[in-house]
Amino acid sequence: VSEAPVSFEDVRAQLQRCVEAERGVRLLLRRDSTDLNALLGRNPCPGLPKNLRVEYTIAGHDSEKLTSSEVVTGSGYQRNFITSKKAVVFVEVEDDEYGR
């Protein structure tokens, strides 16, 4: 049994357009209606199982700002920082009955 070559396609721009189409609120990929080949441009490995790895960062909000008057920087200013949330999602992608 030979192993398939490891390769990847950078589809950040295509996924970013999907997020922007949802007004920056979410990435929506529906199993029953999203054609990933059309969306991402092509099927990089026809007939082979694929993984779509989505790594994202959600910017923090002012309500999550952490301020402590006792904690200051070396220059004497208060430390104020807004936390962001990061995650990685893996989606298994299989070809349909038409090889897409």
mmCIF file of C-alpha atoms in Angstrom:
data_model
loop_
_atom_site.group_PDB
_atom_site.id
_atom_site.type_symbol
_atom_site.label_atom_id
_atom_site.label_comp_id
_atom_site.label_asym_id
_atom_site.label_seq_id
_atom_site.Cartn_x
_atom_site.Cartn_y
_atom_site.Cartn_z
ATOM 1 C CA VAL A 1 0.000 0.000 0.000
ATOM 2 C CA SER A 2 1.481 3.309 -1.010
ATOM 3 C CA GLU A 3 0.752 6.542 0.771
ATOM 4 C CA ALA A 4 -0.779 9.501 -1.004
ATOM 5 C CA PRO A 5 1.492 12.520 -1.198
ATOM 6 C CA VAL A 6 0.844 15.108 1.470
ATOM 7 C CA SER A 7 -0.291 18.375 -0.020
ATOM 8 C CA PHE A 8 -2.421 21.321 0.866
ATOM 9 C CA GLU A 9 -4.264 24.176 -0.763
ATOM 10 C CA ASP A 10 -4.353 27.622 0.831
ATOM 11 C CA VAL A 11 -8.038 28.573 0.769
ATOM 12 C CA ARG A 12 -7.965 31.438 3.270
ATOM 13 C CA ALA A 13 -9.139 34.021 0.733
ATOM 14 C CA GLN A 14 -12.122 31.899 -0.327
ATOM 15 C CA LEU A 15 -13.157 31.232 3.279
ATOM 16 C CA GLN A 16 -12.712 34.909 4.178
ATOM 17 C CA ARG A 17 -15.139 35.826 1.372
ATOM 18 C CA CYS A 18 -17.659 33.396 2.914
ATOM 19 C CA VAL A 19 -17.266 35.090 6.301
ATOM 20 C CA GLU A 20 -17.666 38.537 4.722
ATOM 21 C CA ALA A 21 -20.812 37.340 2.909
ATOM 22 C CA GLU A 22 -22.235 36.644 6.389
ATOM 23 C CA ARG A 23 -21.312 40.206 7.493
ATOM 24 C CA GLY A 24 -18.299 38.900 9.409
ATOM 25 C CA VAL A 25 -20.477 36.982 11.845
ATOM 26 C CA ARG A 26 -19.890 33.346 10.859
ATOM 27 C CA LEU A 27 -18.474 30.881 8.382
ATOM 28 C CA LEU A 28 -21.412 28.940 6.999
ATOM 29 C CA LEU A 29 -20.713 25.767 5.018
ATOM 30 C CA ARG A 30 -23.857 23.674 4.603
ATOM 31 C CA ARG A 31 -23.389 19.962 4.016
ATOM 32 C CA ASP A 32 -26.436 19.723 1.739
ATOM 33 C CA SER A 33 -25.918 22.846 -0.371
ATOM 34 C CA THR A 34 -22.281 24.007 -0.284
ATOM 35 C CA ASP A 35 -20.207 22.750 -3.214
ATOM 36 C CA LEU A 36 -16.705 22.972 -1.763
ATOM 37 C CA ASN A 37 -15.082 22.387 -5.157
ATOM 38 C CA ALA A 38 -16.914 25.361 -6.647
ATOM 39 C CA LEU A 39 -16.290 27.452 -3.542
ATOM 40 C CA LEU A 40 -12.605 26.619 -3.166
ATOM 41 C CA GLY A 41 -11.774 26.425 -6.858
ATOM 42 C CA ARG A 42 -11.041 22.747 -7.436
ATOM 43 C CA ASN A 43 -10.783 19.304 -5.885
ATOM 44 C CA PRO A 44 -7.092 18.993 -4.944
ATOM 45 C CA CYS A 45 -7.191 15.196 -4.455
ATOM 46 C CA PRO A 46 -10.046 13.559 -6.379
ATOM 47 C CA GLY A 47 -11.038 10.224 -4.892
ATOM 48 C CA LEU A 48 -9.047 10.709 -1.688
ATOM 49 C CA PRO A 49 -10.350 11.764 1.729
ATOM 50 C CA LYS A 50 -9.488 15.332 2.667
ATOM 51 C CA ASN A 51 -9.464 17.489 5.773
ATOM 52 C CA LEU A 52 -10.380 21.147 5.842
ATOM 53 C CA ARG A 53 -8.506 22.820 8.691
ATOM 54 C CA VAL A 54 -9.934 26.172 9.752
ATOM 55 C CA GLU A 55 -7.917 28.161 12.266
ATOM 56 C CA TYR A 56 -9.563 31.367 13.392
ATOM 57 C CA THR A 57 -9.293 34.233 15.839
ATOM 58 C CA ILE A 58 -12.253 36.180 17.170
ATOM 59 C CA ALA A 59 -11.294 39.638 18.294
ATOM 60 C CA GLY A 60 -12.152 40.503 21.873
ATOM 61 C CA HIS A 61 -14.836 42.968 22.866
ATOM 62 C CA ASP A 62 -14.631 45.924 25.222
ATOM 63 C CA SER A 63 -16.831 44.063 27.708
ATOM 64 C CA GLU A 64 -13.979 41.558 28.038
ATOM 65 C CA LYS A 65 -11.409 44.241 28.786
ATOM 66 C CA LEU A 66 -9.375 43.438 31.855
ATOM 67 C CA THR A 67 -8.236 46.429 33.880
ATOM 68 C CA SER A 68 -6.601 46.378 37.252
ATOM 69 C CA SER A 69 -5.370 49.580 38.813
ATOM 70 C CA GLU A 70 -2.810 47.557 40.761
ATOM 71 C CA VAL A 71 -1.243 46.101 37.644
ATOM 72 C CA VAL A 72 0.841 48.575 35.696
ATOM 73 C CA THR A 73 3.425 48.353 32.964
ATOM 74 C CA GLY A 74 7.084 49.120 33.547
ATOM 75 C CA SER A 75 6.453 52.678 32.344
ATOM 76 C CA GLY A 76 3.668 53.235 34.878
ATOM 77 C CA TYR A 77 0.638 52.852 32.611
ATOM 78 C CA GLN A 78 -2.236 50.541 33.478
ATOM 79 C CA ARG A 79 -2.309 47.258 31.631
ATOM 80 C CA ASN A 80 -5.405 47.184 29.463
ATOM 81 C CA PHE A 81 -5.851 44.399 27.017
ATOM 82 C CA ILE A 82 -8.736 42.869 25.180
ATOM 83 C CA THR A 83 -8.516 39.133 24.937
ATOM 84 C CA SER A 84 -9.191 37.323 21.699
ATOM 85 C CA LYS A 85 -10.354 33.772 21.266
ATOM 86 C CA LYS A 86 -8.534 31.315 19.010
ATOM 87 C CA ALA A 87 -9.592 27.878 17.857
ATOM 88 C CA VAL A 88 -8.984 25.274 15.175
ATOM 89 C CA VAL A 89 -11.718 23.227 13.519
ATOM 90 C CA PHE A 90 -11.120 20.149 11.361
ATOM 91 C CA VAL A 91 -13.762 19.088 8.832
ATOM 92 C CA GLU A 92 -13.515 15.751 7.029
ATOM 93 C CA VAL A 93 -14.351 16.198 3.359
ATOM 94 C CA GLU A 94 -15.315 13.309 1.087
ATOM 95 C CA ASP A 95 -16.105 13.293 -2.614
ATOM 96 C CA ASP A 96 -19.743 12.851 -3.583
ATOM 97 C CA GLU A 97 -20.943 10.134 -5.956
ATOM 98 C CA TYR A 98 -19.780 12.290 -8.894
ATOM 99 C CA GLY A 99 -16.215 12.575 -7.596
ATOM 100 C CA ARG A 100 -16.655 16.160 -6.410
#
